[in-house]
Coordinates of C-alpha atoms and ligand atoms in Angstrom, one line a residue:
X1 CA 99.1 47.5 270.5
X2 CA 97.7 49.3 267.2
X3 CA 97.1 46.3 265.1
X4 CA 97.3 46.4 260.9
X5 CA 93.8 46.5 260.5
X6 CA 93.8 49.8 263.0
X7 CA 96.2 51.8 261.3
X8 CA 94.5 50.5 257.5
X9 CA 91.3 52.2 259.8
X10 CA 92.8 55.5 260.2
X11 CA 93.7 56.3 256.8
X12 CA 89.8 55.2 256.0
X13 CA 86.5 57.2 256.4
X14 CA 84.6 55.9 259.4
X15 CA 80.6 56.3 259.7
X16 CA 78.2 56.2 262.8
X17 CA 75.7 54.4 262.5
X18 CA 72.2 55.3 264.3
X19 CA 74.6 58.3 265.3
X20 CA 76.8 56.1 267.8
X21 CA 77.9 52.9 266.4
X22 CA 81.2 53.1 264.2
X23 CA 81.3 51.4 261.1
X24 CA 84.6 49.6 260.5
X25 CA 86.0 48.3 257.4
X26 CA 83.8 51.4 255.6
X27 CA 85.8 51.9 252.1
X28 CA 84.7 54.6 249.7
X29 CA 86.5 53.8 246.7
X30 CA 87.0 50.9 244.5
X31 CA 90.1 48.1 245.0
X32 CA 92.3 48.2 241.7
X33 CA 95.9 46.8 241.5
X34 CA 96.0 47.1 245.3
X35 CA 95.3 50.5 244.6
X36 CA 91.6 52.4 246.7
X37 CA 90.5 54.6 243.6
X38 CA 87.7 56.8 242.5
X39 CA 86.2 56.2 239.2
X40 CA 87.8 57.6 235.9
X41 CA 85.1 59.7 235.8
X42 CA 85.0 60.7 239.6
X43 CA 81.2 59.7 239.7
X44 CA 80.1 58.3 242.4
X45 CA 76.4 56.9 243.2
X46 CA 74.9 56.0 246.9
X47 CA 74.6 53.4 249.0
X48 CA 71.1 53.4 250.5
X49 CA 70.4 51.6 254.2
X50 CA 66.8 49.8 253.2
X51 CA 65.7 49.7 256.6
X52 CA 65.4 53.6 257.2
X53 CA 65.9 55.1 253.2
X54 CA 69.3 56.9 254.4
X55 CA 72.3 57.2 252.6
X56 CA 75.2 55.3 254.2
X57 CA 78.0 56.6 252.3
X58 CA 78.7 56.6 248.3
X59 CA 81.1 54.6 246.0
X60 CA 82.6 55.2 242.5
X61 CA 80.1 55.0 239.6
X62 CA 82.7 53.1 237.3
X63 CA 82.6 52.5 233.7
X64 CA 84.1 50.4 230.7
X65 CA 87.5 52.1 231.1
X66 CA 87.5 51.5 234.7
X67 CA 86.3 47.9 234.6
X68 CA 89.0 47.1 231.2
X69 CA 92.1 48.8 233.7
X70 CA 90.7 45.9 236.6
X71 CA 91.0 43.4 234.0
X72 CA 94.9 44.5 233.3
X73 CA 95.6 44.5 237.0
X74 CA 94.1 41.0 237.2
X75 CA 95.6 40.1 233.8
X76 CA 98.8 41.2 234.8
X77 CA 98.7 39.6 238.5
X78 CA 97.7 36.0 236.7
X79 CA 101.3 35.8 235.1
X80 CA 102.4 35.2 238.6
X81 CA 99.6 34.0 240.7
X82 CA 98.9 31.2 238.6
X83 CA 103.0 29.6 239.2
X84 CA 102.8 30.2 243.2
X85 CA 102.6 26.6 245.1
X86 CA 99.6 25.4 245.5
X87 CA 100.9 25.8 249.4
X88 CA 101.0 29.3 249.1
X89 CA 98.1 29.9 247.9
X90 CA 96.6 27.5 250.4
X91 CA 98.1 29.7 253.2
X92 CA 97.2 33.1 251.7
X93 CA 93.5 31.7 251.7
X94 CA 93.5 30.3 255.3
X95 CA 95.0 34.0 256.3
X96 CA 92.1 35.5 254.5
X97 CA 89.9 33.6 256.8
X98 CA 91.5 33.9 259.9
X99 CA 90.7 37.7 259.1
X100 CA 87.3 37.1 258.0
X101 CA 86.5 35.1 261.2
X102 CA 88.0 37.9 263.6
X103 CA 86.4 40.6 262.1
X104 CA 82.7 39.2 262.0
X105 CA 81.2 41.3 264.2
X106 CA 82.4 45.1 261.9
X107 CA 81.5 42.8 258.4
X108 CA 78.4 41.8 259.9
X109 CA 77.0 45.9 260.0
X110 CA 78.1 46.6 257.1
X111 CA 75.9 43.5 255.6
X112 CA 73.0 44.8 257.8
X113 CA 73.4 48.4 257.3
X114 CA 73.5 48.0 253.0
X115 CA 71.2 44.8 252.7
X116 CA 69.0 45.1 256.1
X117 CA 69.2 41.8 257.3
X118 CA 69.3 41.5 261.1
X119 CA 72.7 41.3 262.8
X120 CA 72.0 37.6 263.2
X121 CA 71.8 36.5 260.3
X122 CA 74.3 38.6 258.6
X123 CA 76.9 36.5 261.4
X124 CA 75.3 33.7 259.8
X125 CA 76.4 34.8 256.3
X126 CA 80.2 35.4 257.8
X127 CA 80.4 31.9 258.8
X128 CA 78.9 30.5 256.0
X129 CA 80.8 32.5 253.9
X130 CA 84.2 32.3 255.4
X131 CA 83.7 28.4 255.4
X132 CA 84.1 28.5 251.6
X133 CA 87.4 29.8 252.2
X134 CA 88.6 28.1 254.7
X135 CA 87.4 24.8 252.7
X136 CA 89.0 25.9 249.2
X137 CA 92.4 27.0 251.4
X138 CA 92.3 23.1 252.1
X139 CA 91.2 21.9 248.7
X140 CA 93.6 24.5 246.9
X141 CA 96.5 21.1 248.1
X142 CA 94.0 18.9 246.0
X143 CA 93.7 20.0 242.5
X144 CA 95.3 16.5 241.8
X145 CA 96.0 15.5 238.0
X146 CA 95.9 11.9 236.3
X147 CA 98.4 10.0 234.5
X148 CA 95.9 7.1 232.4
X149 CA 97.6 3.8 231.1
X150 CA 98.2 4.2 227.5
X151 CA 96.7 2.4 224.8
X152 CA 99.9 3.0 222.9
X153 CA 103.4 0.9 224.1
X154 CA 106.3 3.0 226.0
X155 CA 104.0 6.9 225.8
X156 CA 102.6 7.9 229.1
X157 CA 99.4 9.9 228.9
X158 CA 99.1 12.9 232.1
X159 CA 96.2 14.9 232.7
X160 CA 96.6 18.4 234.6
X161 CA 94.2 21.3 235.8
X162 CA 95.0 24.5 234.7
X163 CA 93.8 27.5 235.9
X164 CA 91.5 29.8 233.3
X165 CA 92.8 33.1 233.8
X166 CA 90.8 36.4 234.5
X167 CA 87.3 35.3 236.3
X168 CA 85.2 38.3 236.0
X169 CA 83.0 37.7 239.5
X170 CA 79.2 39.7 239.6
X171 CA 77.5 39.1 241.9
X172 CA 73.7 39.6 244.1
X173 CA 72.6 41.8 247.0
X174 CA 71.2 38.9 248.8
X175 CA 74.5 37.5 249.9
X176 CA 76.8 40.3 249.2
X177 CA 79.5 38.1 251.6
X178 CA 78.5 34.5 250.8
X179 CA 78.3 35.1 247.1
X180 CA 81.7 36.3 246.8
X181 CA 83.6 34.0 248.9
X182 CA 82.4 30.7 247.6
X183 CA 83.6 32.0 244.3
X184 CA 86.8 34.0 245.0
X185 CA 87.9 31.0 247.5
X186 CA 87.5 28.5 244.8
X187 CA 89.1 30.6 242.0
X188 CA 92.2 31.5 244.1
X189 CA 93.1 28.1 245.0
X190 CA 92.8 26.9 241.1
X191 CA 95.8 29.9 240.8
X192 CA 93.3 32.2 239.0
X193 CA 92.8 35.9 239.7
X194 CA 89.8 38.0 239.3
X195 CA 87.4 41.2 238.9
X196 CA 84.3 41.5 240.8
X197 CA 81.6 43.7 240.3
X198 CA 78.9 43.3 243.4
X199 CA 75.8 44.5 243.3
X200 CA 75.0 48.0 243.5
X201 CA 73.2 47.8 246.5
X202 CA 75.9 46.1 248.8
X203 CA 79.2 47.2 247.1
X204 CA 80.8 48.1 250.4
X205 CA 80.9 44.1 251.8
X206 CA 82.8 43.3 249.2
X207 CA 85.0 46.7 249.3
X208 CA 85.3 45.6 252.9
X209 CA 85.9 41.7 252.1
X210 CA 88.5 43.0 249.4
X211 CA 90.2 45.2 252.7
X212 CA 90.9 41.8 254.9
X213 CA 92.1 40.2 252.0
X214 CA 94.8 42.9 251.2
X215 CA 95.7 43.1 254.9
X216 CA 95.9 38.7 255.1
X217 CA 98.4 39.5 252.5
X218 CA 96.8 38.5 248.9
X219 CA 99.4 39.8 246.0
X220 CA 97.6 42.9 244.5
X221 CA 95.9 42.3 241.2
X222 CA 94.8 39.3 242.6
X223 CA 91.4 40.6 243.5
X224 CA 89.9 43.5 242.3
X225 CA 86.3 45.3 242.7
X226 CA 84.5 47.0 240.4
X227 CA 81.4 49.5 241.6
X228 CA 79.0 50.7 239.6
X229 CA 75.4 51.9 239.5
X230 CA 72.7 49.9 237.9
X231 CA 72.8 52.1 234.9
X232 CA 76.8 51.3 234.6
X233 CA 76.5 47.8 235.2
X234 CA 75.9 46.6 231.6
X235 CA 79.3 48.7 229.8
X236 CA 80.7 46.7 232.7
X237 CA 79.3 43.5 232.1
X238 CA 80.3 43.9 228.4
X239 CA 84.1 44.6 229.3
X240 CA 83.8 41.9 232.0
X241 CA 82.5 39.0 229.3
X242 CA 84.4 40.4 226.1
X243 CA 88.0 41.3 227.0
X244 CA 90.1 38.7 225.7
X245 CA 92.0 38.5 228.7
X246 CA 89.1 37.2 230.8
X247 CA 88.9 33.5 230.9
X248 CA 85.6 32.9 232.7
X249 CA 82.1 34.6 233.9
X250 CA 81.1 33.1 237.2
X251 CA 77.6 35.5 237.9
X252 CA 75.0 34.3 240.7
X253 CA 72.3 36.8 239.6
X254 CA 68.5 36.6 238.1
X255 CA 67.9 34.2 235.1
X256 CA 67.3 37.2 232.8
X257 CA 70.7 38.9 233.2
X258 CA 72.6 35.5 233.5
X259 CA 71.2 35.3 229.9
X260 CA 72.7 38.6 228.7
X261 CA 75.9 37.6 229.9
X262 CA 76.0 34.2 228.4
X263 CA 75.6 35.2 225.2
X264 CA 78.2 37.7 225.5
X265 CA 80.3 34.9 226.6
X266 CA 79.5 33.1 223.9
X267 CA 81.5 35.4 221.4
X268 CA 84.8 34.4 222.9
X269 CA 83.6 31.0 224.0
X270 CA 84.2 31.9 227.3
X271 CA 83.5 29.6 230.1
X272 CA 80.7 30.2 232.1
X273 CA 79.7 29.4 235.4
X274 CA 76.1 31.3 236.3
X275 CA 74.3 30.5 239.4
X276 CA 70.7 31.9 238.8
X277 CA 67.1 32.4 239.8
X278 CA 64.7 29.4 241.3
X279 CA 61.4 28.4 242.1
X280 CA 62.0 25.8 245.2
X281 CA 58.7 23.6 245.6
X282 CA 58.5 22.8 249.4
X283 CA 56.5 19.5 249.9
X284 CA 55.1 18.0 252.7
X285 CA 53.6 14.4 252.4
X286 CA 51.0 12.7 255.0
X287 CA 53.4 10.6 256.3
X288 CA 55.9 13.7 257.5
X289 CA 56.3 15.2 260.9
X290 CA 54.5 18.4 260.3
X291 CA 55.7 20.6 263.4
X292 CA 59.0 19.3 262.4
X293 CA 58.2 20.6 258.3
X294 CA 56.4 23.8 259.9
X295 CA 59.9 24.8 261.8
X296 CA 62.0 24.0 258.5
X297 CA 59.3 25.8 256.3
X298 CA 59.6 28.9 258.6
X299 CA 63.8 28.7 257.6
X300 CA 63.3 27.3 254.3
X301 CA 60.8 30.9 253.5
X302 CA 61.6 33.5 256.0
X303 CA 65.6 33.4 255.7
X304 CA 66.4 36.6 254.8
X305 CA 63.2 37.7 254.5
X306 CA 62.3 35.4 251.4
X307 CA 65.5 37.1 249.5
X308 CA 66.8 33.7 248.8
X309 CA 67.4 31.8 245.0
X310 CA 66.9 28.8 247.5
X311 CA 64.0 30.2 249.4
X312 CA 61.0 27.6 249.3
X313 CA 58.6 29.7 246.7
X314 CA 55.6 27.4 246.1
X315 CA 54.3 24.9 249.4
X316 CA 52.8 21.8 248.3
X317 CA 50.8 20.4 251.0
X318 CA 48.8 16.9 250.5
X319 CA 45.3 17.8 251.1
X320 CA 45.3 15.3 254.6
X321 CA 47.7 17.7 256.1
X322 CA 46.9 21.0 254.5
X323 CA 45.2 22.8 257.2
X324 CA 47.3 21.3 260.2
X325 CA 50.5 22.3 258.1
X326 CA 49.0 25.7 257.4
X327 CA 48.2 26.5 260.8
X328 CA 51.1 25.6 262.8
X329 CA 53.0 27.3 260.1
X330 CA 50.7 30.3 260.7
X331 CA 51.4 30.0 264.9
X332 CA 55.1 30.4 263.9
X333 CA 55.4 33.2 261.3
X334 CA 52.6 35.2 264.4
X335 CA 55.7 33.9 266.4
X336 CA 58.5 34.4 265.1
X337 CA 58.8 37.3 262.2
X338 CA 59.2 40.6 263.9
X339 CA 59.9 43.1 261.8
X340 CA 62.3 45.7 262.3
X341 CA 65.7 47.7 261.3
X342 CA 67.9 44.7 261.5
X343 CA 70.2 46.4 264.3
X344 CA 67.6 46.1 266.8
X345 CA 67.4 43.5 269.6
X346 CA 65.0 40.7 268.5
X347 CA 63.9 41.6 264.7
X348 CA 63.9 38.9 262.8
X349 CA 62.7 39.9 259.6
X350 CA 64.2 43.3 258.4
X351 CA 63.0 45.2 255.1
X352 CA 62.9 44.2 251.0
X353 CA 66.3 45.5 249.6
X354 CA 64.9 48.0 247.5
X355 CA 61.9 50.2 245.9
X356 CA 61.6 47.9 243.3
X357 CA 61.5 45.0 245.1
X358 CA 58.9 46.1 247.5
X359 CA 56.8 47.0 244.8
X360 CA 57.2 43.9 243.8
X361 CA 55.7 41.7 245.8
X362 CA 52.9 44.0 246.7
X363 CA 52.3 43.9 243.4
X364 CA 52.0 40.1 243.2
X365 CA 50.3 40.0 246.1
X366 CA 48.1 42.3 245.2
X367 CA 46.9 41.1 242.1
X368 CA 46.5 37.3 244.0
X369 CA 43.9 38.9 246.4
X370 CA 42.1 40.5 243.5
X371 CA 41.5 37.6 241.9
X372 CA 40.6 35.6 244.8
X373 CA 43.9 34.2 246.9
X374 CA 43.3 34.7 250.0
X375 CA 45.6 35.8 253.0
X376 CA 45.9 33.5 256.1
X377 CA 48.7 36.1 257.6
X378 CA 49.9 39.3 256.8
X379 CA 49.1 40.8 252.7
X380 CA 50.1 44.3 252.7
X381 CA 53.1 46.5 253.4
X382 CA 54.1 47.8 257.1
X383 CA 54.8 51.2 255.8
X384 CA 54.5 52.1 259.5
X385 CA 57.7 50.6 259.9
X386 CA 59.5 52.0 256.8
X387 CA 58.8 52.3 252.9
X388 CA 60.4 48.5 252.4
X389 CA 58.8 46.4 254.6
X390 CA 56.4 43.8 253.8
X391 CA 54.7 41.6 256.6
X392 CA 55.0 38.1 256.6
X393 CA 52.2 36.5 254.7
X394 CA 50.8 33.1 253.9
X395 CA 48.4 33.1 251.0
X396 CA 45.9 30.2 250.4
X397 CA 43.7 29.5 247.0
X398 CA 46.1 31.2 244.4
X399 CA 45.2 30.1 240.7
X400 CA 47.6 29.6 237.6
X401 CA 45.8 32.9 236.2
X402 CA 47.5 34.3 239.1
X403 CA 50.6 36.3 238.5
X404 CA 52.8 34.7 241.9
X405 CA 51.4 31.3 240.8
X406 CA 55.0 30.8 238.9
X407 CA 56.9 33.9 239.4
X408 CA 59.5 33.9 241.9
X409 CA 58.4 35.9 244.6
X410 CA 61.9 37.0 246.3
X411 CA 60.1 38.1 249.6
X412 CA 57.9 36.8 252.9
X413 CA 55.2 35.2 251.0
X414 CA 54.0 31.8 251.5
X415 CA 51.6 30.5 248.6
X416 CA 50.2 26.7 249.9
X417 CA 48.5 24.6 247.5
X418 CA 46.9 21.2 247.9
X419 CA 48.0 17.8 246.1
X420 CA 46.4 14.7 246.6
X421 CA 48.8 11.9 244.4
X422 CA 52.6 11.5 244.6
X423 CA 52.3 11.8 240.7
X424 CA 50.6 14.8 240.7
X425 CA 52.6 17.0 243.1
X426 CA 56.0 15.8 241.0
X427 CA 54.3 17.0 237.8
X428 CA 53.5 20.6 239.6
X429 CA 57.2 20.8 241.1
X430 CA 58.3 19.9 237.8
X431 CA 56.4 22.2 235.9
X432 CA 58.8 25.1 236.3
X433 CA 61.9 26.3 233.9
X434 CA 63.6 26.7 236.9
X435 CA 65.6 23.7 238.7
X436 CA 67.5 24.9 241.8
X437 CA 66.4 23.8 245.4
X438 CA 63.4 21.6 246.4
X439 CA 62.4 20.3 249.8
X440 CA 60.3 17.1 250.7
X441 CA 58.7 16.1 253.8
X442 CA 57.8 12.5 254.2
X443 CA 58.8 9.4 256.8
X444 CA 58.5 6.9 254.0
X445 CA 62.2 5.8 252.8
X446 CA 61.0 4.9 249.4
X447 CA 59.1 7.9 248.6
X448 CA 62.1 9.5 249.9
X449 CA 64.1 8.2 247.3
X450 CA 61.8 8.2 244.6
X451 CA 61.2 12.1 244.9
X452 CA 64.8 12.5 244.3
X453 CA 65.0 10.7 241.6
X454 CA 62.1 12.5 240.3
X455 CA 62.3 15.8 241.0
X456 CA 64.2 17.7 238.1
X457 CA 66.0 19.9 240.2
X458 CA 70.0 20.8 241.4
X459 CA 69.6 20.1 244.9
X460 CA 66.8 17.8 247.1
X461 CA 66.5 18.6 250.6
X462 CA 64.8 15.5 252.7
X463 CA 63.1 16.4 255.9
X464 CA 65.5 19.3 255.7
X465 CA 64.5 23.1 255.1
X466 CA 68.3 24.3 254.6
X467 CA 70.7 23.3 252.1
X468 CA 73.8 25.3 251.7
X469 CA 77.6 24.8 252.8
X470 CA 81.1 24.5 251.5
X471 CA 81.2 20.7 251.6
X472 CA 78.0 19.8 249.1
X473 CA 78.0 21.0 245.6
X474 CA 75.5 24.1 245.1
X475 CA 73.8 24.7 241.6
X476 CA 70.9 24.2 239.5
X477 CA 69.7 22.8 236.3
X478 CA 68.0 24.0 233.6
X479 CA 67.8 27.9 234.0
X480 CA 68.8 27.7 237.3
X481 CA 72.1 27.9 235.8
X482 CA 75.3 26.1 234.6
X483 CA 78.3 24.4 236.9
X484 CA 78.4 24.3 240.8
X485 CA 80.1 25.9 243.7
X486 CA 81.2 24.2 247.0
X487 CA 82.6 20.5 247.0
X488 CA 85.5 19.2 245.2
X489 CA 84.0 20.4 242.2
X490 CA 83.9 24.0 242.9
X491 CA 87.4 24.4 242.2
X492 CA 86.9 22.5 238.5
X493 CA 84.6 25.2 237.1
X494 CA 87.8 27.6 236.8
X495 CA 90.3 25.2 235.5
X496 CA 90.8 23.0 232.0
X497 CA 92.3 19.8 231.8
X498 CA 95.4 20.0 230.5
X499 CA 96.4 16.7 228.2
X500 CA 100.0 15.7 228.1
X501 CA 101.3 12.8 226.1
X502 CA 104.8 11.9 226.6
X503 CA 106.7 9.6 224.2
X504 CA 109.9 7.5 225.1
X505 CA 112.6 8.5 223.1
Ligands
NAD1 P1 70.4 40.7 239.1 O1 70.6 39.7 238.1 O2 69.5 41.8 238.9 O3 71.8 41.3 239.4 C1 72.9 40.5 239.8 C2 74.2 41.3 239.4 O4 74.2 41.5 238.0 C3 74.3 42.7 240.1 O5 75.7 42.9 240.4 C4 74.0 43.6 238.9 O6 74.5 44.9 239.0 C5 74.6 42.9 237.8 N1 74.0 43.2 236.4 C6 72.7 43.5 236.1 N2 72.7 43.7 234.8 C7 73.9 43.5 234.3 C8 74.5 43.5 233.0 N3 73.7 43.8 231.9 N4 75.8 43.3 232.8 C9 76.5 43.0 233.9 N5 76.1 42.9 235.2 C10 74.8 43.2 235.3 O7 70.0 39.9 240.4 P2 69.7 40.5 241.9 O8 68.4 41.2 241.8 O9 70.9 41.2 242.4 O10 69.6 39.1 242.7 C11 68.4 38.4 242.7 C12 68.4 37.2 241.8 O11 69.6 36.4 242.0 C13 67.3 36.2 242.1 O12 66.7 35.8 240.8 C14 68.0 35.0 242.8 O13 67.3 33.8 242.6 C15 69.3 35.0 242.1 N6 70.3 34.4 243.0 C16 70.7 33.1 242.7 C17 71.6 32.4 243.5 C18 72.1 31.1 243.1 O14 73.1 30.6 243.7 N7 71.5 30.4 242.1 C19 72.0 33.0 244.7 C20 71.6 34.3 245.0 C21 70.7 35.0 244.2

């Protein structure tokens, strides 16, 4: 039997991979009005495989025009998306899923083959992913409204979420799945429809994402992807903040571009929801089990190969348990980082996702060990393995003069630091303008507590070095960014309350 997703396959170019392995779901044009089209323009740009610098396929290099015509498919789609049943919508979602989850294995190499993460963990990202859409297809039936007593006799006063419109979706490499879903999922079931514009070096997940969704049967319009180059991106942006038919910018991005695109937003008073950089403080305590905090540091750090705006950036150790923490840490990362094109049997850690990035972190690096940091493990490129690799590194005595001292590094490096008081190490964790993730380590249920209390960040991890799912609500404060995905509340970022008074005639 020649199922839907076959024949949708034949009419599509195909790619092997390492010369033998086909590449399903591979689209080479964007996703407009259920439409697969080039770019105005008929630009296109590549799509580089970081693990061995060879061009996978290109994509159209869109511009203003092309983003503005996405934004009057998804305009146009609204007027009737928005009045299906919330049970429709529900079911559309769950179908989108169900597609999702059987085709893990072909979206799972295209993640690897455009971001270089080893084949397990781009699985990982599917079912983390697809479990935002298979939790907003159940809270799309729970968008419920209020009806309050009134302070006035024989009036009723109803409250009622309604969706925003247009959500103009751009979003990272480091996710190119995960990053989509948990905002698409939660935008569809609130009855909104939306552009997105992924990142330029993953477009074809999403292309690929936007493929299942057509074939599990979502209206066209409803979704739509933009691709562009980096040099494209801002006309983009601008169309995809200003249009007046856009009701919200949901972004997960750096801190520096979520800026730009706020204060676009700002000149429509758009809403905003913007899911940016951090600087997670991982911090062990004497009390803590510390094989138990070496194993979660190792996920905490070395997921995706330190590509993560939850990744633990800065390890503060108490001084009693610096060196045992450091070298049992040190015994795993010897362990358990092999480097390597993500395809291959056993690699754990694959390459940075790009020039710039590599240069980078051996640039922070670098200019640590100059000034005295030193390395415990790793501190240079593997250029033997490819131009984007970076070995797994621990560093030891970095300074504030130090550049990675309060950067976010974005890649495998560990920086440890020793604290001796409670007080002390919530001042350094603190002392950040970031406020995403954070991670403690201790046995003692009042410190516990008190360190979440204290710590002026989104999220607190206790004896825990992973945080994310559908069913807790994901964000940061201060400019870690504004609103949060997953939960019950992932839903409310793309719908306003509605106020209703009704007076008895
Ligand atoms: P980035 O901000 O450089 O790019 C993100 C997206 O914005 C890309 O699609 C890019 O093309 C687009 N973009 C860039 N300039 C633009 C402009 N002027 N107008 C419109 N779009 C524009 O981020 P990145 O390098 O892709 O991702 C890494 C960053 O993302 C890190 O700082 C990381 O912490 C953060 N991040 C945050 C979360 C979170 O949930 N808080 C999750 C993943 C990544």
């Amino acid at each position: 039997m020649i199922s839907s997703c076959v024949v949708s396959l034949l009419n599509k170019p195909s790619l092997f991979l390492n010369g033998s392995r086909r590449l399903h779901l591979l689209n080479k044009n964007a996703y407009i009005n259920g439409q697969w089209v080039s770019a105005g323009s008929k630009a296109v740009f590549p799509v580089i495989n970081p693990a061995d610098d060879k061009v996978i396929t290109e994509v159209p290099d869109m511009e203003a025009a092309d983003a503005k015509a996405a934004v009057d498919a998804a305009s146009s789609a609204f007027k009737t998306w928005k009045d299906t049943t919330a049970k429709e919508r529900s079911y559309i979602l769950r179908k989108w899923y169900d597609m999702c989850a059987k085709n893990t294995d072909h979206l799972a190499q295209i993640i690897t083959a455009e971001s270089g993460k080893p084949l397990a963990e781009s699985k990982g990202e599917i079912v983390y992913g697809n479990s935002f859409l298979e939790w907003f297809a159940d809270t799309a039936r729970h968008i419920n409204g209020e009806v309050i007593p009134s302070p006035w006799p024989n009036k009723t006063i109803m409250l009622t979420r309604q969706p925003l419109g247009v959500v103009s979706v751009i979003t990272p490499w480091n996710f190119p799945f995960a990053m989509i879903t948990r905002k698409v999922g939660a935008l569809m079931a609130a009855g909104c429809t939306c552009v997105i514009k992924p990142a330029e070096d993953t477009p074809l997940t999403a292309l690929a994402a936007a493929q299942l969704a057509e074939e599990a049967g979502v209206p066209k319009g409803v979704i739509n992807v933009v691709t562009s180059s980096r040099k494209n991106a801002p006309a983009i942006g601008k169309v995809l903040c200003e249009d007046p038919n856009v009701g919200c910018i949901s972004f997960t991005g750096s801190t520096h571009v979520g800026k730009i695109l706020y204060g676009m937003a700002s000149k429509g008073i758009k809403r905003v929801s913007l899911e940016l950089g951090g600087n997670a403080p991982f911090i062990v305590f004497p009390s803590a089990d510390i094989e138990h905090a070496a194993e979660h540091a190792m996920l905490a750090k070395f997921r995706n190969n330190g590509q993560a705006c939850v990744g633990a950036n800065r390890f503060l150790i108490h001084k009693d348990v610096f060196d045992t923490f450091v070298q049992a840490f040190k015994k795993r990362i010897a362990k358990g980082c092999i480097m390597g094109p993500g395809t291959k049997e056993g690699v754990t850690c694959g390459p940075l996702i790009n020039t710039e990035q590599a240069k980078k972190v051996t640039g922070l690096v670098d200019d640590a060990l100059s000034k005295g940091a030193k390395a415990l493990i790793g501190g240079k490129p593997a250029v033997e393995i490819g131009s984007k690799f970076y070995e797994s590194t621990i560093l030891t005595d970095v300074k504030p003069e130090m550049k990675i001292y309060a950067e976010e590094i974005f890649g495998p490096v560990a920086v440890c630091h020793k604290f001796e008081t409670e007080q002390e190490v919530v001042a350094i964790a603190n002392s950040t303008r970031s406020g995403l993730g954070s991670y403690v380590f201790t046995k003692d249920l009042g410190q516990a507590f008190r360190m979440s209390r204290q710590l002026d960040f989104g999220m607190v991890a206790i004896n825990d070095g992973i945080l994310s799912a559908a069913e807790p609500a994901f964000g940061g404060i201060k400019e870690s960014g504004i609103g949060r995905e997953g939960s019950k509340h992932g839903v409310e970022e793309y719908t306003d309350i509605k106020y209703t008074l009704f007076s008895a005639l």
